[in-house]
mmCIF file of C-alpha atoms in Angstrom:
data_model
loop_
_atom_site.group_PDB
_atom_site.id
_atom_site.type_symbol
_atom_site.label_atom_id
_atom_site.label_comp_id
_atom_site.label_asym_id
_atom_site.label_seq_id
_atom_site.Cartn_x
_atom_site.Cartn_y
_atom_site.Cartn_z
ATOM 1 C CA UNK B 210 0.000 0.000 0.000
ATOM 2 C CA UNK B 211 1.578 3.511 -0.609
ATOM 3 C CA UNK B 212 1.508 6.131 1.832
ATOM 4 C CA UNK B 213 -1.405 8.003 0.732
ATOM 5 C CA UNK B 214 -3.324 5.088 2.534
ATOM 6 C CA UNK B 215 -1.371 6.007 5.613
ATOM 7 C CA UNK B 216 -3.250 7.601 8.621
ATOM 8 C CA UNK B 217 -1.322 9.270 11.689
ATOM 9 C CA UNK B 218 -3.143 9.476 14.834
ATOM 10 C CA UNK B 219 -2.209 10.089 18.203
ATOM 11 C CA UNK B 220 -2.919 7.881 21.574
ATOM 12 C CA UNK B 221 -1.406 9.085 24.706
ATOM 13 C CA UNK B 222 0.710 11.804 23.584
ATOM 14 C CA UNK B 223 2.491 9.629 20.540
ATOM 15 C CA UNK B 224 1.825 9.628 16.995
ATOM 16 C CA UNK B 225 0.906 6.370 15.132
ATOM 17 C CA UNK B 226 1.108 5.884 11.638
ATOM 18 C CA UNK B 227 -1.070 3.279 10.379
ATOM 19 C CA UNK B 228 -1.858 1.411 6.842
ATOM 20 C CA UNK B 229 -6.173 1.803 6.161
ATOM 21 C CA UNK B 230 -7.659 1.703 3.070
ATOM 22 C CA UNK B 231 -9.556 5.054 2.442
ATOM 23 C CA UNK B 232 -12.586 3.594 3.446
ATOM 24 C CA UNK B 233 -11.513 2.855 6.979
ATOM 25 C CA UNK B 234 -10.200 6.173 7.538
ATOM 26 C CA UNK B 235 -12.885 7.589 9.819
ATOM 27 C CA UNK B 236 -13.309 4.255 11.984
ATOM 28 C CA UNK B 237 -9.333 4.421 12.131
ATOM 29 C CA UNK B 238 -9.656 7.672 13.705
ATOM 30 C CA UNK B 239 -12.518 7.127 15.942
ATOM 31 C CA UNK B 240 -11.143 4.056 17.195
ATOM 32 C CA UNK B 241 -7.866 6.052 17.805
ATOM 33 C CA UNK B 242 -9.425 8.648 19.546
ATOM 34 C CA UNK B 243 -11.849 5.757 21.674
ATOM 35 C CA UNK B 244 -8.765 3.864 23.070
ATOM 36 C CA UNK B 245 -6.657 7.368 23.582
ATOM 37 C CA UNK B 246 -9.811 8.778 25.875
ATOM 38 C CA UNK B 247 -10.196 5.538 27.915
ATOM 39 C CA UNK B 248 -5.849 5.094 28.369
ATOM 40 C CA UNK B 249 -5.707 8.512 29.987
ATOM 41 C CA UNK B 250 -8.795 7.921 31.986
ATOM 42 C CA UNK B 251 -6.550 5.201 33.121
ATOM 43 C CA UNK B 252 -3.397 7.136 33.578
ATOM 44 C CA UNK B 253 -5.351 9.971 35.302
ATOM 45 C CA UNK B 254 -6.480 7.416 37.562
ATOM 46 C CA UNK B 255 -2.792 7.041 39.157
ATOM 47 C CA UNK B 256 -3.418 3.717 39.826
ATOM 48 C CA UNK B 257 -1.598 1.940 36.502
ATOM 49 C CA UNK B 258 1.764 3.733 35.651
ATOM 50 C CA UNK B 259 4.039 3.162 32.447
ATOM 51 C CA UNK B 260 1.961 3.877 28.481
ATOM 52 C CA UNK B 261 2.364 -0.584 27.940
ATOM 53 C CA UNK B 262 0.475 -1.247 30.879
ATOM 54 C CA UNK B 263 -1.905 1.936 30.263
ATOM 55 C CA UNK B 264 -2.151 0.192 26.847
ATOM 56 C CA UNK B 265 -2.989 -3.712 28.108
ATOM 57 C CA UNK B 266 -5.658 -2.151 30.523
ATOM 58 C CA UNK B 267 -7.123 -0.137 28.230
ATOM 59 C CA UNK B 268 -7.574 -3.178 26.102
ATOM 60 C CA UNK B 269 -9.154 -5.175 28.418
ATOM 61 C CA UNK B 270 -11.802 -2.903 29.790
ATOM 62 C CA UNK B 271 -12.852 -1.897 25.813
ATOM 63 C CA UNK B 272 -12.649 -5.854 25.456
ATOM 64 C CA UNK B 273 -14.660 -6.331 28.412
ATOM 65 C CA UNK B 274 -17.374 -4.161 27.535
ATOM 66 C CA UNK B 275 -17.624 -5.396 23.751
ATOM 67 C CA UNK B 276 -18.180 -8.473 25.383
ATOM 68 C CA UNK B 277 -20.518 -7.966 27.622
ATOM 69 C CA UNK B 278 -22.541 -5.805 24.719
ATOM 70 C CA UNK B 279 -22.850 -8.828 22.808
ATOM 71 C CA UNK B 280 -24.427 -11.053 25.430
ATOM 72 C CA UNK B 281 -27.381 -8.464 25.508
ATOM 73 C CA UNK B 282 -29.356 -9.018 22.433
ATOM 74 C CA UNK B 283 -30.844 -4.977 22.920
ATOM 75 C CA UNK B 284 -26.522 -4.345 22.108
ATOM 76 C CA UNK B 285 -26.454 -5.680 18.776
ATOM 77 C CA UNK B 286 -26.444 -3.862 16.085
ATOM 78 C CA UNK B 287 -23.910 -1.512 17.032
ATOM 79 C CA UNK B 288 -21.036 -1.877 13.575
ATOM 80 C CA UNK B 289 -18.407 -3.361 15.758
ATOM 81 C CA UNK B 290 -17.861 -7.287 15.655
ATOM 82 C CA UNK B 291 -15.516 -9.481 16.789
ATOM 83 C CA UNK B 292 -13.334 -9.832 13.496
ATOM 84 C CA UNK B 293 -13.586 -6.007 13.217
ATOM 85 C CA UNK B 294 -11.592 -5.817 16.498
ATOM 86 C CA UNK B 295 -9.308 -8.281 16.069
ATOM 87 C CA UNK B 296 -8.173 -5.902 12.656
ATOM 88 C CA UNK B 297 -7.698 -3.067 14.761
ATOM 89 C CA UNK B 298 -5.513 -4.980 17.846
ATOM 90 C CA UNK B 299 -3.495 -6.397 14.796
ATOM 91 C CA UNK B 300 -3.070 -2.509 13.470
ATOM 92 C CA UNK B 301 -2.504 -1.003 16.925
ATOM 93 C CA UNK B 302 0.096 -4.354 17.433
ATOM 94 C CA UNK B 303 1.470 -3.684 14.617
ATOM 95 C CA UNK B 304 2.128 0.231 14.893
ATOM 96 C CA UNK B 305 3.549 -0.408 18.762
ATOM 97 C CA UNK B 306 5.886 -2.709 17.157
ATOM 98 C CA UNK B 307 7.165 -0.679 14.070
ATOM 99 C CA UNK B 308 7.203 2.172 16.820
ATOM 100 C CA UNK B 309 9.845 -0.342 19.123
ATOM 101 C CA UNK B 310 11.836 -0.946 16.166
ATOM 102 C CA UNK B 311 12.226 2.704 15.408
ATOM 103 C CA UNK B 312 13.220 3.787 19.179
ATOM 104 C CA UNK B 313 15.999 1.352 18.913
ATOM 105 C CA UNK B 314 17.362 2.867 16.101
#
């Protein structure tokens, strides 16, 4: 993919750039801005300290509710699904480890 299918967005203070086909764009960047409100609810919380922990919690409390939305049937219907999510881990995965790769250069 060339780089005019690149987004940037920034979670917690760091920019992320990140392959999506143009049609993903705005889910890209409301996903980005989703996980980047609920990690520095976390942070602000004092309780979890250091942006890869921040990171796993965050995870697991958006994976926790998605969860629990889809064992009410009045919750479906809401344009997120389980193989939808599993894209977007593999992007943010993905974009934390080119990210790791470049710090070490």
């Amino acid at each position: 993919m060339s780089s005019s299918n690149s987004v940037t967005v920034q979670i917690l203070d760091k920019e992320y750039s990140i392959i999506c086909p143009p049609e993903e764009r705005s889910n890209l960047v409301s996903a980005a801005r989703y996980l980047d409100g609920k990690m520095r609810e976390i942070r602000s919380s004092g309780k979890v300290i250091g942006a890869d922990r921040i990171a796993v919690m965050a995870a697991l409390n958006i994976t926790h509710d998605l969860l629990h939305n889809q064992e009410r049937p009045e919750a479906t219907g809401t344009g997120v699904n389980r193989e939808q999510v599993r894209d977007l881990l593999e992007r943010v995965d993905q974009a934390l480890a080119d990210d790791q790769d470049s710090n070490k250069g």
